[in-house]
């Protein structure tokens, strides 16, 4: 079946450094790729998304890149801050319009 | 208050009991979803609903029942709870998932089956 693989499962970076989380999807018909941030005790919240006709999208310190040929997309966070500590999920919308989710990455920002 | 709310936030139940998790949204979103979140599995779709009285199975529907008599409510029932259903359950809602549609999540219900 369709799946999304997400790496790494845990990422620890020094405050101020950059963080990169990578996802690979299997359904070549996928055309929408959101990233969600989940803080402790809360539900996931959309932070950025990208459609298949775009290669890169930026929003202040976060950016997402998409390589359709390789079927992978990545989240980049620059100048990391303590409030960036959370679990991040990638997802891909497949041909049945349902989101297939990655397993999540726990991002730890070290002071 | 506008938004999506789940109740209860925490629930402990015994094996074999029936338990219902509630979800209510105020945006009149047509789509609603139930996910379960387990360590190492991310979010797995249990059931979803495209509109009132229309529901469909997701990836892991066994042991669960849903109904949607009103657009704003989407309860999830575990007919006979098992320990494997211990999890955090999230409800979400969204406009029709075509294009750049954001899913809005509730705060989750932590269910423990003993």
PDB file of N, CA and C in Angstrom, chain B residues 3-80:
ATOM      1  N   UNK B   3     -13.858  26.165  16.950  1.00  0.00           N
ATOM      2  CA  UNK B   3     -12.779  25.205  16.902  1.00  0.00           C
ATOM      3  C   UNK B   3     -13.283  23.787  16.915  1.00  0.00           C
ATOM      4  N   UNK B   4     -12.405  22.895  17.282  1.00  0.00           N
ATOM      5  CA  UNK B   4     -12.729  21.482  17.339  1.00  0.00           C
ATOM      6  C   UNK B   4     -12.381  20.976  18.732  1.00  0.00           C
ATOM      7  N   UNK B   5     -13.318  20.359  19.389  1.00  0.00           N
ATOM      8  CA  UNK B   5     -13.109  19.917  20.758  1.00  0.00           C
ATOM      9  C   UNK B   5     -13.398  18.430  20.894  1.00  0.00           C
ATOM     10  N   UNK B   6     -12.586  17.776  21.693  1.00  0.00           N
ATOM     11  CA  UNK B   6     -12.746  16.356  21.970  1.00  0.00           C
ATOM     12  C   UNK B   6     -13.038  16.163  23.449  1.00  0.00           C
ATOM     13  N   UNK B   7     -13.848  15.161  23.730  1.00  0.00           N
ATOM     14  CA  UNK B   7     -14.095  14.820  25.122  1.00  0.00           C
ATOM     15  C   UNK B   7     -14.324  13.317  25.244  1.00  0.00           C
ATOM     16  N   UNK B   8     -13.877  12.725  26.370  1.00  0.00           N
ATOM     17  CA  UNK B   8     -13.071  13.371  27.410  1.00  0.00           C
ATOM     18  C   UNK B   8     -11.619  13.527  26.955  1.00  0.00           C
ATOM     19  N   UNK B   9     -10.803  14.226  27.715  1.00  0.00           N
ATOM     20  CA  UNK B   9      -9.379  14.327  27.412  1.00  0.00           C
ATOM     21  C   UNK B   9      -8.639  13.068  27.841  1.00  0.00           C
ATOM     22  N   UNK B  10      -9.099  12.475  28.921  1.00  0.00           N
ATOM     23  CA  UNK B  10      -8.485  11.243  29.445  1.00  0.00           C
ATOM     24  C   UNK B  10      -9.595  10.270  29.825  1.00  0.00           C
ATOM     25  N   UNK B  11      -9.332   8.975  29.544  1.00  0.00           N
ATOM     26  CA  UNK B  11     -10.322   7.962  29.865  1.00  0.00           C
ATOM     27  C   UNK B  11      -9.611   6.659  30.171  1.00  0.00           C
ATOM     28  N   UNK B  12     -10.002   6.044  31.282  1.00  0.00           N
ATOM     29  CA  UNK B  12      -9.528   4.709  31.613  1.00  0.00           C
ATOM     30  C   UNK B  12     -10.750   3.806  31.615  1.00  0.00           C
ATOM     31  N   UNK B  13     -10.676   2.691  30.902  1.00  0.00           N
ATOM     32  CA  UNK B  13     -11.791   1.771  30.838  1.00  0.00           C
ATOM     33  C   UNK B  13     -11.281   0.339  30.937  1.00  0.00           C
ATOM     34  N   UNK B  14     -12.197  -0.552  31.189  1.00  0.00           N
ATOM     35  CA  UNK B  14     -11.813  -1.954  31.340  1.00  0.00           C
ATOM     36  C   UNK B  14     -12.022  -2.699  30.027  1.00  0.00           C
ATOM     37  N   UNK B  15     -11.249  -3.742  29.856  1.00  0.00           N
ATOM     38  CA  UNK B  15     -11.388  -4.613  28.693  1.00  0.00           C
ATOM     39  C   UNK B  15     -12.834  -5.100  28.575  1.00  0.00           C
ATOM     40  N   UNK B  16     -13.373  -5.018  27.365  1.00  0.00           N
ATOM     41  CA  UNK B  16     -14.720  -5.505  27.111  1.00  0.00           C
ATOM     42  C   UNK B  16     -15.808  -4.450  27.217  1.00  0.00           C
ATOM     43  N   UNK B  17     -15.484  -3.323  27.795  1.00  0.00           N
ATOM     44  CA  UNK B  17     -16.501  -2.262  27.946  1.00  0.00           C
ATOM     45  C   UNK B  17     -16.632  -1.468  26.655  1.00  0.00           C
ATOM     46  N   UNK B  18     -17.799  -0.876  26.487  1.00  0.00           N
ATOM     47  CA  UNK B  18     -18.006   0.034  25.371  1.00  0.00           C
ATOM     48  C   UNK B  18     -17.654   1.452  25.810  1.00  0.00           C
ATOM     49  N   UNK B  19     -16.973   2.166  24.959  1.00  0.00           N
ATOM     50  CA  UNK B  19     -16.617   3.544  25.292  1.00  0.00           C
ATOM     51  C   UNK B  19     -16.781   4.406  24.043  1.00  0.00           C
ATOM     52  N   UNK B  20     -17.265   5.610  24.243  1.00  0.00           N
ATOM     53  CA  UNK B  20     -17.475   6.545  23.129  1.00  0.00           C
ATOM     54  C   UNK B  20     -16.657   7.800  23.350  1.00  0.00           C
ATOM     55  N   UNK B  21     -15.916   8.165  22.327  1.00  0.00           N
ATOM     56  CA  UNK B  21     -15.147   9.402  22.320  1.00  0.00           C
ATOM     57  C   UNK B  21     -15.907  10.414  21.470  1.00  0.00           C
ATOM     58  N   UNK B  22     -16.004  11.631  21.993  1.00  0.00           N
ATOM     59  CA  UNK B  22     -16.801  12.644  21.315  1.00  0.00           C
ATOM     60  C   UNK B  22     -15.922  13.648  20.583  1.00  0.00           C
ATOM     61  N   UNK B  23     -16.458  14.157  19.488  1.00  0.00           N
ATOM     62  CA  UNK B  23     -15.764  15.185  18.712  1.00  0.00           C
ATOM     63  C   UNK B  23     -16.790  16.173  18.179  1.00  0.00           C
ATOM     64  N   UNK B  24     -16.509  17.451  18.368  1.00  0.00           N
ATOM     65  CA  UNK B  24     -17.437  18.503  17.951  1.00  0.00           C
ATOM     66  C   UNK B  24     -16.654  19.631  17.299  1.00  0.00           C
ATOM     67  N   UNK B  25     -17.113  20.062  16.105  1.00  0.00           N
ATOM     68  CA  UNK B  25     -16.451  21.189  15.424  1.00  0.00           C
ATOM     69  C   UNK B  25     -17.479  22.254  15.079  1.00  0.00           C
ATOM     70  N   UNK B  26     -17.004  23.497  15.082  1.00  0.00           N
ATOM     71  CA  UNK B  26     -17.910  24.634  14.892  1.00  0.00           C
ATOM     72  C   UNK B  26     -17.741  25.315  13.543  1.00  0.00           C
ATOM     73  N   UNK B  27     -16.870  24.772  12.668  1.00  0.00           N
ATOM     74  CA  UNK B  27     -16.627  25.431  11.379  1.00  0.00           C
ATOM     75  C   UNK B  27     -17.564  24.969  10.268  1.00  0.00           C
ATOM     76  N   UNK B  28     -18.387  23.972  10.536  1.00  0.00           N
ATOM     77  CA  UNK B  28     -19.224  23.370   9.494  1.00  0.00           C
ATOM     78  C   UNK B  28     -18.388  22.726   8.389  1.00  0.00           C
ATOM     79  N   UNK B  29     -17.195  22.253   8.731  1.00  0.00           N
ATOM     80  CA  UNK B  29     -16.390  21.510   7.768  1.00  0.00           C
ATOM     81  C   UNK B  29     -17.134  20.242   7.362  1.00  0.00           C
ATOM     82  N   UNK B  30     -17.077  19.934   6.070  1.00  0.00           N
ATOM     83  CA  UNK B  30     -17.781  18.742   5.608  1.00  0.00           C
ATOM     84  C   UNK B  30     -17.063  17.455   6.016  1.00  0.00           C
ATOM     85  N   UNK B  31     -15.728  17.484   6.020  1.00  0.00           N
ATOM     86  CA  UNK B  31     -14.965  16.283   6.323  1.00  0.00           C
ATOM     87  C   UNK B  31     -14.556  16.236   7.790  1.00  0.00           C
ATOM     88  N   UNK B  32     -14.654  15.047   8.358  1.00  0.00           N
ATOM     89  CA  UNK B  32     -14.140  14.804   9.705  1.00  0.00           C
ATOM     90  C   UNK B  32     -13.426  13.460   9.727  1.00  0.00           C
ATOM     91  N   UNK B  33     -12.447  13.363  10.619  1.00  0.00           N
ATOM     92  CA  UNK B  33     -11.559  12.206  10.643  1.00  0.00           C
ATOM     93  C   UNK B  33     -11.298  11.764  12.088  1.00  0.00           C
ATOM     94  N   UNK B  34     -11.078  10.481  12.250  1.00  0.00           N
ATOM     95  CA  UNK B  34     -10.554   9.950  13.507  1.00  0.00           C
ATOM     96  C   UNK B  34      -9.239   9.245  13.225  1.00  0.00           C
ATOM     97  N   UNK B  35      -8.212   9.625  14.015  1.00  0.00           N
ATOM     98  CA  UNK B  35      -6.908   9.004  13.932  1.00  0.00           C
ATOM     99  C   UNK B  35      -6.547   8.429  15.300  1.00  0.00           C
ATOM    100  N   UNK B  36      -5.688   7.441  15.269  1.00  0.00           N
ATOM    101  CA  UNK B  36      -5.047   7.024  16.504  1.00  0.00           C
ATOM    102  C   UNK B  36      -3.540   7.246  16.354  1.00  0.00           C
ATOM    103  N   UNK B  37      -2.913   7.620  17.451  1.00  0.00           N
ATOM    104  CA  UNK B  37      -1.483   7.910  17.426  1.00  0.00           C
ATOM    105  C   UNK B  37      -0.768   6.996  18.404  1.00  0.00           C
ATOM    106  N   UNK B  38       0.126   6.195  17.878  1.00  0.00           N
ATOM    107  CA  UNK B  38       0.923   5.278  18.672  1.00  0.00           C
ATOM    108  C   UNK B  38       2.387   5.501  18.346  1.00  0.00           C
ATOM    109  N   UNK B  39       3.231   5.338  19.338  1.00  0.00           N
ATOM    110  CA  UNK B  39       4.659   5.568  19.159  1.00  0.00           C
ATOM    111  C   UNK B  39       5.184   4.728  18.007  1.00  0.00           C
ATOM    112  N   UNK B  40       5.889   5.367  17.106  1.00  0.00           N
ATOM    113  CA  UNK B  40       6.479   4.655  15.972  1.00  0.00           C
ATOM    114  C   UNK B  40       5.563   4.468  14.784  1.00  0.00           C
ATOM    115  N   UNK B  41       4.286   4.832  14.935  1.00  0.00           N
ATOM    116  CA  UNK B  41       3.332   4.662  13.832  1.00  0.00           C
ATOM    117  C   UNK B  41       2.777   5.978  13.298  1.00  0.00           C
ATOM    118  N   UNK B  42       3.103   7.049  13.920  1.00  0.00           N
ATOM    119  CA  UNK B  42       2.536   8.307  13.468  1.00  0.00           C
ATOM    120  C   UNK B  42       1.036   8.324  13.672  1.00  0.00           C
ATOM    121  N   UNK B  43       0.340   8.872  12.703  1.00  0.00           N
ATOM    122  CA  UNK B  43      -1.124   8.968  12.760  1.00  0.00           C
ATOM    123  C   UNK B  43      -1.718   7.954  11.790  1.00  0.00           C
ATOM    124  N   UNK B  44      -2.605   7.129  12.290  1.00  0.00           N
ATOM    125  CA  UNK B  44      -3.270   6.151  11.432  1.00  0.00           C
ATOM    126  C   UNK B  44      -4.769   6.429  11.406  1.00  0.00           C
ATOM    127  N   UNK B  45      -5.300   6.490  10.209  1.00  0.00           N
ATOM    128  CA  UNK B  45      -6.703   6.841  10.016  1.00  0.00           C
ATOM    129  C   UNK B  45      -7.602   5.666  10.377  1.00  0.00           C
ATOM    130  N   UNK B  46      -8.582   5.930  11.242  1.00  0.00           N
ATOM    131  CA  UNK B  46      -9.517   4.887  11.653  1.00  0.00           C
ATOM    132  C   UNK B  46     -10.763   4.929  10.766  1.00  0.00           C
ATOM    133  N   UNK B  47     -11.429   6.071  10.763  1.00  0.00           N
ATOM    134  CA  UNK B  47     -12.614   6.312   9.946  1.00  0.00           C
ATOM    135  C   UNK B  47     -12.608   7.771   9.531  1.00  0.00           C
ATOM    136  N   UNK B  48     -13.331   8.049   8.447  1.00  0.00           N
ATOM    137  CA  UNK B  48     -13.557   9.425   8.082  1.00  0.00           C
ATOM    138  C   UNK B  48     -14.972   9.576   7.561  1.00  0.00           C
ATOM    139  N   UNK B  49     -15.379  10.832   7.473  1.00  0.00           N
ATOM    140  CA  UNK B  49     -16.735  11.131   7.019  1.00  0.00           C
ATOM    141  C   UNK B  49     -16.684  12.321   6.077  1.00  0.00           C
ATOM    142  N   UNK B  50     -17.312  12.176   4.937  1.00  0.00           N
ATOM    143  CA  UNK B  50     -17.315  13.256   3.939  1.00  0.00           C
ATOM    144  C   UNK B  50     -18.477  14.231   4.143  1.00  0.00           C
ATOM    145  N   UNK B  51     -19.477  13.803   4.897  1.00  0.00           N
ATOM    146  CA  UNK B  51     -20.654  14.639   5.146  1.00  0.00           C
ATOM    147  C   UNK B  51     -21.526  13.890   6.143  1.00  0.00           C
ATOM    148  N   UNK B  52     -22.567  14.537   6.596  1.00  0.00           N
ATOM    149  CA  UNK B  52     -23.501  13.866   7.507  1.00  0.00           C
ATOM    150  C   UNK B  52     -24.039  12.607   6.828  1.00  0.00           C
ATOM    151  N   UNK B  53     -24.078  11.536   7.593  1.00  0.00           N
ATOM    152  CA  UNK B  53     -24.592  10.239   7.149  1.00  0.00           C
ATOM    153  C   UNK B  53     -23.725   9.543   6.108  1.00  0.00           C
ATOM    154  N   UNK B  54     -22.499  10.061   5.886  1.00  0.00           N
ATOM    155  CA  UNK B  54     -21.563   9.400   4.972  1.00  0.00           C
ATOM    156  C   UNK B  54     -20.271   9.129   5.719  1.00  0.00           C
ATOM    157  N   UNK B  55     -19.965   7.855   5.929  1.00  0.00           N
ATOM    158  CA  UNK B  55     -18.722   7.492   6.613  1.00  0.00           C
ATOM    159  C   UNK B  55     -18.008   6.407   5.818  1.00  0.00           C
ATOM    160  N   UNK B  56     -16.693   6.311   6.033  1.00  0.00           N
ATOM    161  CA  UNK B  56     -15.925   5.303   5.312  1.00  0.00           C
ATOM    162  C   UNK B  56     -14.740   4.874   6.155  1.00  0.00           C
ATOM    163  N   UNK B  57     -14.291   3.652   5.918  1.00  0.00           N
ATOM    164  CA  UNK B  57     -13.192   3.086   6.682  1.00  0.00           C
ATOM    165  C   UNK B  57     -11.859   3.693   6.267  1.00  0.00           C
ATOM    166  N   UNK B  58     -10.977   3.781   7.257  1.00  0.00           N
ATOM    167  CA  UNK B  58      -9.615   4.185   6.990  1.00  0.00           C
ATOM    168  C   UNK B  58      -8.700   2.978   7.025  1.00  0.00           C
ATOM    169  N   UNK B  59      -7.511   3.198   7.528  1.00  0.00           N
ATOM    170  CA  UNK B  59      -6.484   2.146   7.530  1.00  0.00           C
ATOM    171  C   UNK B  59      -6.715   1.086   8.608  1.00  0.00           C
ATOM    172  N   UNK B  60      -7.225   1.509   9.787  1.00  0.00           N
ATOM    173  CA  UNK B  60      -7.348   0.591  10.926  1.00  0.00           C
ATOM    174  C   UNK B  60      -8.744   0.663  11.552  1.00  0.00           C
ATOM    175  N   UNK B  61      -9.801   0.240  10.849  1.00  0.00           N
ATOM    176  CA  UNK B  61     -11.169   0.412  11.356  1.00  0.00           C
ATOM    177  C   UNK B  61     -11.676  -0.675  12.300  1.00  0.00           C
ATOM    178  N   UNK B  62     -11.002  -1.807  12.366  1.00  0.00           N
ATOM    179  CA  UNK B  62     -11.540  -2.946  13.120  1.00  0.00           C
ATOM    180  C   UNK B  62     -11.675  -2.617  14.596  1.00  0.00           C
ATOM    181  N   UNK B  63     -12.876  -2.922  15.139  1.00  0.00           N
ATOM    182  CA  UNK B  63     -13.136  -2.689  16.554  1.00  0.00           C
ATOM    183  C   UNK B  63     -13.729  -1.329  16.852  1.00  0.00           C
ATOM    184  N   UNK B  64     -13.922  -0.521  15.820  1.00  0.00           N
ATOM    185  CA  UNK B  64     -14.453   0.839  15.982  1.00  0.00           C
ATOM    186  C   UNK B  64     -15.721   1.026  15.164  1.00  0.00           C
ATOM    187  N   UNK B  65     -16.582   1.900  15.672  1.00  0.00           N
ATOM    188  CA  UNK B  65     -17.807   2.262  14.969  1.00  0.00           C
ATOM    189  C   UNK B  65     -17.943   3.779  15.029  1.00  0.00           C
ATOM    190  N   UNK B  66     -18.399   4.377  13.944  1.00  0.00           N
ATOM    191  CA  UNK B  66     -18.641   5.823  13.922  1.00  0.00           C
ATOM    192  C   UNK B  66     -20.038   6.092  13.414  1.00  0.00           C
ATOM    193  N   UNK B  67     -20.476   7.299  13.685  1.00  0.00           N
ATOM    194  CA  UNK B  67     -21.744   7.785  13.152  1.00  0.00           C
ATOM    195  C   UNK B  67     -21.607   9.277  12.929  1.00  0.00           C
ATOM    196  N   UNK B  68     -22.448   9.803  12.057  1.00  0.00           N
ATOM    197  CA  UNK B  68     -22.424  11.254  11.842  1.00  0.00           C
ATOM    198  C   UNK B  68     -23.817  11.709  11.430  1.00  0.00           C
ATOM    199  N   UNK B  69     -24.646  11.893  12.436  1.00  0.00           N
ATOM    200  CA  UNK B  69     -26.026  12.330  12.174  1.00  0.00           C
ATOM    201  C   UNK B  69     -26.094  13.834  11.962  1.00  0.00           C
ATOM    202  N   UNK B  70     -25.115  14.569  12.526  1.00  0.00           N
ATOM    203  CA  UNK B  70     -25.049  16.021  12.333  1.00  0.00           C
ATOM    204  C   UNK B  70     -23.659  16.398  11.835  1.00  0.00           C
ATOM    205  N   UNK B  71     -23.581  17.422  11.025  1.00  0.00           N
ATOM    206  CA  UNK B  71     -22.306  17.840  10.453  1.00  0.00           C
ATOM    207  C   UNK B  71     -21.254  18.103  11.527  1.00  0.00           C
ATOM    208  N   UNK B  72     -21.655  18.677  12.654  1.00  0.00           N
ATOM    209  CA  UNK B  72     -20.684  19.127  13.646  1.00  0.00           C
ATOM    210  C   UNK B  72     -20.178  18.049  14.598  1.00  0.00           C
ATOM    211  N   UNK B  73     -20.818  16.890  14.626  1.00  0.00           N
ATOM    212  CA  UNK B  73     -20.427  15.849  15.586  1.00  0.00           C
ATOM    213  C   UNK B  73     -20.004  14.571  14.891  1.00  0.00           C
ATOM    214  N   UNK B  74     -18.977  13.936  15.447  1.00  0.00           N
ATOM    215  CA  UNK B  74     -18.467  12.706  14.839  1.00  0.00           C
ATOM    216  C   UNK B  74     -17.958  11.799  15.956  1.00  0.00           C
ATOM    217  N   UNK B  75     -18.850  11.103  16.661  1.00  0.00           N
ATOM    218  CA  UNK B  75     -18.411  10.251  17.767  1.00  0.00           C
ATOM    219  C   UNK B  75     -17.777   8.953  17.279  1.00  0.00           C
ATOM    220  N   UNK B  76     -16.813   8.492  18.058  1.00  0.00           N
ATOM    221  CA  UNK B  76     -16.118   7.231  17.796  1.00  0.00           C
ATOM    222  C   UNK B  76     -16.411   6.279  18.951  1.00  0.00           C
ATOM    223  N   UNK B  77     -16.917   5.092  18.633  1.00  0.00           N
ATOM    224  CA  UNK B  77     -17.257   4.117  19.662  1.00  0.00           C
ATOM    225  C   UNK B  77     -16.386   2.879  19.534  1.00  0.00           C
ATOM    226  N   UNK B  78     -15.831   2.473  20.672  1.00  0.00           N
ATOM    227  CA  UNK B  78     -15.161   1.189  20.764  1.00  0.00           C
ATOM    228  C   UNK B  78     -16.178   0.233  21.361  1.00  0.00           C
ATOM    229  N   UNK B  79     -16.626  -0.715  20.582  1.00  0.00           N
ATOM    230  CA  UNK B  79     -17.752  -1.544  20.995  1.00  0.00           C
ATOM    231  C   UNK B  79     -17.388  -2.467  22.158  1.00  0.00           C
ATOM    232  N   UNK B  80     -16.189  -3.003  22.153  1.00  0.00           N
ATOM    233  CA  UNK B  80     -15.708  -3.888  23.213  1.00  0.00           C
ATOM    234  C   UNK B  80     -14.200  -3.648  23.320  1.00  0.00           C
TER     235      UNK B  80
END
